[in-house]
Short mmCIF file of C-alpha atoms in Angstrom, two decimals:
data_model
loop_
_atom_site.label_atom_id
_atom_site.label_comp_id
_atom_site.label_asym_id
_atom_site.label_seq_id
_atom_site.Cartn_x
_atom_site.Cartn_y
_atom_site.Cartn_z
CA VAL A 22 0.02 -0.11 0.15
CA PRO A 23 1.55 3.30 -0.93
CA ALA A 24 2.00 5.82 1.75
CA ALA A 25 -0.37 8.23 0.07
CA TYR A 26 -3.30 5.52 0.43
CA ASN A 27 -2.32 5.38 4.01
CA LEU A 28 -2.70 9.35 4.42
CA GLY A 29 -6.02 9.31 2.77
CA VAL A 30 -7.37 6.66 5.20
CA THR A 31 -5.75 8.59 8.25
CA ARG A 32 -7.64 11.53 7.23
CA GLY A 33 -10.72 9.55 8.10
CA LEU A 34 -12.85 9.92 5.15
CA LEU A 35 -11.96 7.61 2.61
CA ARG A 36 -11.57 4.09 3.80
CA ALA A 37 -9.39 1.45 2.15
CA ASP A 38 -12.61 -0.31 0.49
CA ASP A 39 -13.55 3.22 -0.98
CA LEU A 40 -10.11 3.53 -2.38
CA ALA A 41 -10.29 0.25 -4.03
CA PHE A 42 -13.78 1.09 -5.50
CA LEU A 43 -12.25 4.40 -6.80
CA ASP A 44 -9.32 2.67 -8.45
CA ALA A 45 -11.93 0.29 -10.15
CA ARG A 46 -13.85 2.86 -11.74
CA ARG A 47 -12.74 4.92 -14.86
CA VAL A 48 -15.31 7.72 -14.81
CA ALA A 49 -17.12 9.74 -12.03
CA HIS A 50 -19.81 12.42 -12.02
CA LEU A 51 -18.83 15.95 -10.77
CA ALA A 52 -21.80 18.08 -9.53
CA THR A 53 -21.09 21.73 -8.90
CA ALA A 54 -23.45 24.75 -8.71
CA ASP A 55 -22.90 28.56 -9.65
CA ALA A 56 -23.16 31.31 -7.06
CA ALA A 57 -26.89 31.39 -7.49
CA GLY A 58 -26.96 27.67 -6.59
CA HIS A 59 -27.98 26.18 -10.14
CA PRO A 60 -26.76 22.61 -10.20
CA HIS A 61 -24.66 21.11 -12.92
CA VAL A 62 -23.10 17.78 -13.58
CA VAL A 63 -20.33 16.23 -15.95
CA PRO A 64 -18.68 13.07 -16.35
CA VAL A 65 -15.07 13.37 -15.53
CA CYS A 66 -11.85 11.22 -15.22
CA PHE A 67 -10.21 11.46 -11.93
CA VAL A 68 -7.34 10.25 -9.72
CA HIS A 69 -6.99 10.13 -6.08
CA LEU A 70 -3.60 10.99 -4.52
CA ASP A 71 -2.76 11.63 -0.70
CA GLY A 72 -6.31 11.64 0.38
CA ARG A 73 -7.48 14.15 -2.23
CA LEU A 74 -9.11 13.71 -5.52
CA TYR A 75 -8.10 15.58 -8.77
CA VAL A 76 -10.15 15.97 -11.96
CA PRO A 77 -8.50 17.31 -14.94
CA ILE A 78 -9.54 19.98 -17.68
CA ASP A 79 -8.33 17.84 -20.34
CA ALA A 80 -7.68 18.41 -24.12
CA LYS A 81 -10.75 16.59 -25.37
CA PRO A 82 -12.42 19.16 -27.81
CA LYS A 83 -14.96 21.22 -26.13
CA ARG A 84 -16.90 24.20 -27.58
CA ALA A 85 -15.76 26.63 -24.94
CA ALA A 86 -12.18 27.74 -23.91
CA PRO A 87 -10.99 25.64 -20.88
CA SER A 88 -11.30 28.86 -18.61
CA ALA A 89 -14.98 29.36 -19.49
CA LEU A 90 -16.07 25.72 -18.77
CA ARG A 91 -19.05 25.62 -16.42
CA ARG A 92 -17.21 23.23 -14.02
CA LEU A 93 -14.48 25.80 -13.59
CA THR A 94 -16.39 29.02 -13.35
CA ASN A 95 -18.78 27.12 -10.73
CA VAL A 96 -15.96 25.99 -8.71
CA ARG A 97 -14.53 29.63 -8.60
CA GLU A 98 -17.89 31.05 -7.61
CA ARG A 99 -18.67 28.24 -5.22
CA PRO A 100 -15.57 26.45 -4.01
CA GLU A 101 -17.40 22.94 -3.22
CA ALA A 102 -18.48 19.84 -5.13
CA ALA A 103 -19.97 16.47 -4.94
CA LEU A 104 -18.23 13.55 -6.72
CA LEU A 105 -20.30 10.36 -7.38
CA VAL A 106 -18.53 7.14 -8.27
CA ASP A 107 -20.94 4.39 -9.16
CA HIS A 108 -21.53 0.93 -10.46
CA TYR A 109 -24.70 0.24 -12.36
CA ASP A 110 -25.57 -3.42 -13.20
CA GLU A 111 -28.85 -4.96 -14.37
CA ASP A 112 -28.44 -7.11 -11.32
CA TRP A 113 -29.58 -4.56 -8.96
CA ARG A 114 -28.08 -6.53 -5.93
CA ARG A 115 -24.68 -5.34 -7.23
CA LEU A 116 -25.53 -1.64 -7.34
CA ARG A 117 -23.00 0.50 -5.49
CA TRP A 118 -22.08 3.96 -5.06
CA LEU A 119 -19.63 6.36 -3.27
CA LEU A 120 -20.47 10.06 -2.81
CA ILE A 121 -17.50 12.43 -1.71
CA ARG A 122 -18.45 15.80 -0.82
CA ALA A 123 -15.60 18.09 -1.01
CA GLN A 124 -14.15 21.39 -0.99
CA ALA A 125 -13.04 22.33 -4.48
CA LEU A 126 -10.36 24.67 -5.84
CA VAL A 127 -8.91 25.28 -9.24
CA LEU A 128 -5.18 24.81 -9.55
CA VAL A 129 -3.89 26.52 -12.51
CA GLU A 130 0.18 25.94 -11.73
CA GLY A 131 2.35 24.51 -8.90
CA ASP A 132 3.86 21.35 -7.69
CA GLU A 133 0.39 19.89 -6.47
CA ARG A 134 -1.20 20.41 -10.02
CA ASP A 135 2.00 19.02 -11.80
CA GLN A 136 1.83 15.83 -9.44
CA ALA A 137 -1.86 15.34 -10.15
CA LEU A 138 -1.29 15.73 -13.85
CA ARG A 139 1.44 12.98 -13.88
CA ALA A 140 -0.72 10.76 -11.84
CA LEU A 141 -3.54 11.29 -14.19
CA GLU A 142 -1.03 10.17 -16.99
CA ARG A 143 -0.31 7.15 -15.20
CA ARG A 144 -3.85 6.17 -14.62
CA TYR A 145 -5.31 6.95 -18.12
CA PRO A 146 -2.78 5.74 -21.15
CA GLN A 147 -5.09 8.25 -23.09
CA TYR A 148 -3.80 11.35 -21.22
CA ALA A 149 -0.27 10.09 -21.56
CA ALA A 150 -0.86 9.84 -25.29
CA MET A 151 -1.93 13.24 -25.51
CA GLY A 152 0.84 14.72 -23.07
CA LEU A 153 -1.70 16.20 -20.81
CA ALA A 154 0.87 17.18 -18.21
CA ALA A 155 2.75 19.28 -20.62
CA LEU A 156 -0.33 21.20 -21.84
CA GLY A 157 -0.50 23.64 -19.01
CA LEU A 158 -3.96 23.09 -18.34
CA PRO A 159 -5.70 23.61 -14.83
CA VAL A 160 -6.73 20.78 -12.51
CA ILE A 161 -9.76 20.78 -10.01
CA ALA A 162 -8.38 19.56 -6.69
CA LEU A 163 -11.07 18.04 -4.21
CA ARG A 164 -10.58 17.84 -0.49
CA PRO A 165 -13.17 15.29 0.94
CA THR A 166 -15.35 16.71 3.66
CA ALA A 167 -17.94 14.00 3.91
CA VAL A 168 -18.32 10.64 2.49
CA ARG A 169 -21.47 8.54 1.98
CA ARG A 170 -21.56 5.02 0.73
CA TRP A 171 -24.31 2.71 -0.51
CA SER A 172 -24.54 -0.78 -1.89
CA ALA A 173 -27.50 -2.88 -2.45
CA SER A 174 -25.88 -6.02 -0.75
CA PRO A 175 -24.11 -4.94 2.35
CA VAL B 25 -42.14 6.39 -33.48
CA PRO B 26 -44.69 6.63 -30.69
CA ALA B 27 -46.74 9.96 -30.58
CA ALA B 28 -45.22 10.98 -27.07
CA TYR B 29 -41.72 11.07 -28.78
CA ASN B 30 -42.89 13.38 -31.53
CA LEU B 31 -44.42 15.64 -28.89
CA GLY B 32 -41.12 15.70 -27.22
CA VAL B 33 -39.31 16.51 -30.25
CA THR B 34 -41.97 19.32 -31.11
CA ARG B 35 -41.29 20.88 -27.77
CA GLY B 36 -37.93 21.56 -29.50
CA LEU B 37 -35.36 20.48 -26.69
CA LEU B 38 -35.04 16.89 -27.02
CA ARG B 39 -34.28 15.70 -30.47
CA ALA B 40 -34.90 12.25 -32.08
CA ASP B 41 -31.13 11.41 -31.66
CA ASP B 42 -31.41 12.54 -27.95
CA LEU B 43 -34.27 10.23 -27.42
CA ALA B 44 -32.44 7.26 -29.31
CA PHE B 45 -29.34 8.01 -26.72
CA LEU B 46 -31.66 8.21 -23.75
CA ASP B 47 -33.29 4.97 -24.57
CA ALA B 48 -30.08 3.11 -25.02
CA ARG B 49 -28.82 4.23 -21.57
CA ARG B 50 -30.12 2.67 -18.25
CA VAL B 51 -28.81 4.96 -15.66
CA ALA B 52 -28.43 8.67 -15.50
CA HIS B 53 -26.96 11.20 -12.98
CA LEU B 54 -29.18 13.60 -11.33
CA ALA B 55 -27.64 17.01 -9.92
CA THR B 56 -29.76 19.08 -7.66
CA ALA B 57 -28.95 21.52 -5.03
CA ASP B 58 -30.33 22.80 -1.53
CA ALA B 59 -31.65 26.06 -0.77
CA ALA B 60 -28.24 27.24 0.09
CA GLY B 61 -26.91 26.03 -3.15
CA HIS B 62 -24.96 22.87 -2.13
CA PRO B 63 -24.53 20.54 -5.00
CA HIS B 64 -25.78 16.84 -4.94
CA VAL B 65 -25.54 14.19 -7.37
CA VAL B 66 -26.96 10.61 -7.47
CA PRO B 67 -27.34 7.76 -9.92
CA VAL B 68 -30.91 7.21 -11.03
CA CYS B 69 -33.09 5.22 -13.33
CA PHE B 70 -35.23 7.29 -15.67
CA VAL B 71 -38.04 7.27 -18.30
CA HIS B 72 -38.86 9.83 -20.96
CA LEU B 73 -42.62 10.24 -21.79
CA ASP B 74 -44.17 13.21 -23.81
CA GLY B 75 -41.37 15.49 -23.51
CA ARG B 76 -40.61 15.08 -19.94
CA LEU B 77 -38.30 12.66 -17.85
CA TYR B 78 -39.28 10.85 -14.73
CA VAL B 79 -36.99 9.72 -11.89
CA PRO B 80 -38.59 7.46 -9.52
CA ILE B 81 -37.88 7.12 -5.71
CA ASP B 82 -37.70 3.25 -5.75
CA ALA B 83 -37.93 0.61 -3.02
CA LYS B 84 -34.13 0.04 -3.25
CA PRO B 85 -33.01 -0.17 0.66
CA LYS B 86 -31.99 3.27 1.67
CA ARG B 87 -30.88 4.39 5.04
CA ALA B 88 -33.39 7.27 5.19
CA ALA B 89 -37.14 7.42 4.56
CA PRO B 90 -38.03 8.14 1.15
CA SER B 91 -39.29 11.53 1.95
CA ALA B 92 -36.10 12.38 3.74
CA LEU B 93 -33.90 11.73 0.61
CA ARG B 94 -31.82 14.51 -0.13
CA ARG B 95 -32.80 14.57 -3.85
CA LEU B 96 -36.46 15.15 -2.74
CA THR B 97 -35.82 17.85 -0.07
CA ASN B 98 -33.46 19.52 -2.61
CA VAL B 99 -36.15 19.48 -5.39
CA ARG B 100 -38.59 20.85 -2.97
CA GLU B 101 -36.34 23.75 -1.92
CA ARG B 102 -35.10 24.27 -5.15
CA PRO B 103 -37.33 23.16 -8.13
CA GLU B 104 -34.62 22.43 -10.81
CA ALA B 105 -32.19 19.78 -11.81
CA ALA B 106 -29.58 18.74 -14.20
CA LEU B 107 -29.75 15.23 -15.60
CA LEU B 108 -26.72 13.91 -17.34
CA VAL B 109 -26.76 10.71 -19.47
CA ASP B 110 -23.30 9.76 -20.84
CA HIS B 111 -21.42 6.87 -22.47
CA TYR B 112 -17.90 6.17 -21.22
CA ASP B 113 -15.47 4.03 -23.39
CA GLU B 114 -12.05 3.50 -23.22
CA ASP B 115 -11.78 4.40 -26.73
CA TRP B 116 -12.22 8.17 -26.17
CA ARG B 117 -13.42 8.77 -29.67
CA ARG B 118 -16.63 7.16 -28.48
CA LEU B 119 -17.33 9.47 -25.59
CA ARG B 120 -20.88 11.19 -25.62
CA TRP B 121 -22.97 12.97 -23.23
CA LEU B 122 -26.44 14.81 -23.09
CA LEU B 123 -27.07 17.31 -20.44
CA ILE B 124 -30.67 18.26 -19.73
CA ARG B 125 -31.42 21.22 -17.50
CA ALA B 126 -34.87 20.98 -16.16
CA GLN B 127 -37.49 22.39 -13.90
CA ALA B 128 -38.05 19.69 -11.13
CA LEU B 129 -41.21 18.83 -9.16
CA VAL B 130 -42.19 15.91 -6.96
CA LEU B 131 -45.29 14.18 -7.77
CA VAL B 132 -46.74 12.31 -4.88
CA GLU B 133 -49.90 11.30 -6.39
CA GLY B 134 -52.11 11.78 -9.66
CA ASP B 135 -52.32 10.44 -13.01
CA GLU B 136 -48.85 11.89 -14.42
CA ARG B 137 -47.27 10.12 -11.60
CA ASP B 138 -49.16 6.83 -12.07
CA GLN B 139 -48.35 6.90 -15.99
CA ALA B 140 -44.60 7.47 -15.18
CA LEU B 141 -44.55 4.75 -12.77
CA ARG B 142 -46.18 2.35 -15.36
CA ALA B 143 -43.54 3.49 -18.01
CA LEU B 144 -40.64 2.85 -15.64
CA GLU B 145 -42.07 -0.75 -14.95
CA ARG B 146 -42.10 -1.17 -18.81
CA ARG B 147 -38.64 -0.01 -19.04
CA TYR B 148 -37.13 -1.90 -16.17
CA PRO B 149 -38.05 -5.49 -15.50
CA GLN B 150 -36.58 -4.87 -12.05
CA TYR B 151 -39.26 -2.25 -11.15
CA ALA B 152 -42.05 -4.45 -12.58
CA ALA B 153 -40.64 -7.45 -10.39
CA MET B 154 -40.78 -5.20 -7.21
CA GLY B 155 -44.50 -3.74 -8.22
CA LEU B 156 -43.05 -0.28 -8.10
CA ALA B 157 -46.27 1.15 -9.36
CA ALA B 158 -48.31 -0.09 -6.44
CA LEU B 159 -45.94 1.09 -3.70
CA GLY B 160 -47.19 4.72 -3.54
CA LEU B 161 -43.81 6.17 -3.83
CA PRO B 162 -43.27 9.89 -5.21
CA VAL B 163 -41.72 10.60 -8.72
CA ILE B 164 -39.53 13.48 -9.68
CA ALA B 165 -40.91 14.95 -12.94
CA LEU B 166 -38.29 16.91 -15.00
CA ARG B 167 -39.42 19.41 -17.59
CA PRO B 168 -36.46 20.25 -19.78
CA THR B 169 -35.38 24.02 -20.10
CA ALA B 170 -32.07 23.43 -21.89
CA VAL B 171 -30.22 20.69 -23.48
CA ARG B 172 -26.48 20.32 -24.36
CA ARG B 173 -24.93 17.69 -26.11
CA TRP B 174 -21.20 16.61 -26.58
CA SER B 175 -19.56 13.80 -28.37
CA ALA B 176 -15.85 13.32 -29.18
CA SER B 177 -16.67 12.25 -32.84
CA PRO B 178 -19.14 14.66 -34.35
#
């Protein structure tokens, strides 16, 4: 178990079984809201590192400039988010989800952003292939404040 | 094409290709926010009918009483939601999502609720097996106000 995992567990929110579930899922759903409270949700790639989660603004083609993406403007207006990681299965006894409420901030530079980008490249070969870490894009950092877990079969 | 589909299209928000994508997806992600604007997100089953979408409060075991579920208290405090339907694929050229912003309201009884419950039973054999429509549970009705689409390969 890497030291970073132990730190995450020590911080008391994400347990070892949560981290194993996070590792097994490739996509999560990030909910944010703007200053007025209008809710928004997008599918995101993510990585966890040292008790935090990181969501990149990647180089997939978007209509808007990265800085204008709703998820970024929302986090700047209201620095919080809810990240949901779930497994859907037609056998509903296998349904499971993990909801992480978090403080959110946008990292536009610095060591933490760079480490997160490298971790994202390790987790997603697609990011490594596009050279994500060299693109100078921001990352959303999520510091968990509360975790809820649900599974159909305890 | 059922008449209900045409009505949905006529209302100008959900197009025929949106409805086909919705039909192909079994789970969506519903974002809401409470009166203070704190964002929330849950995985949901859904059905579309006559230009609206319906999300049941089902009989899967939850810790809280149905009426206390965050998604319900949020919609009562702030009658809006964002519903995301997406496809994840390791081949990122196949990524696609549809984001539906909507007015949201909780239906606790009435014809519209009953029709939605029957449509949910038709779409999900799991709901039919549990007799969802006879359980007297509420349904969240979503009336789309804006739709955004994204796909990696136009």
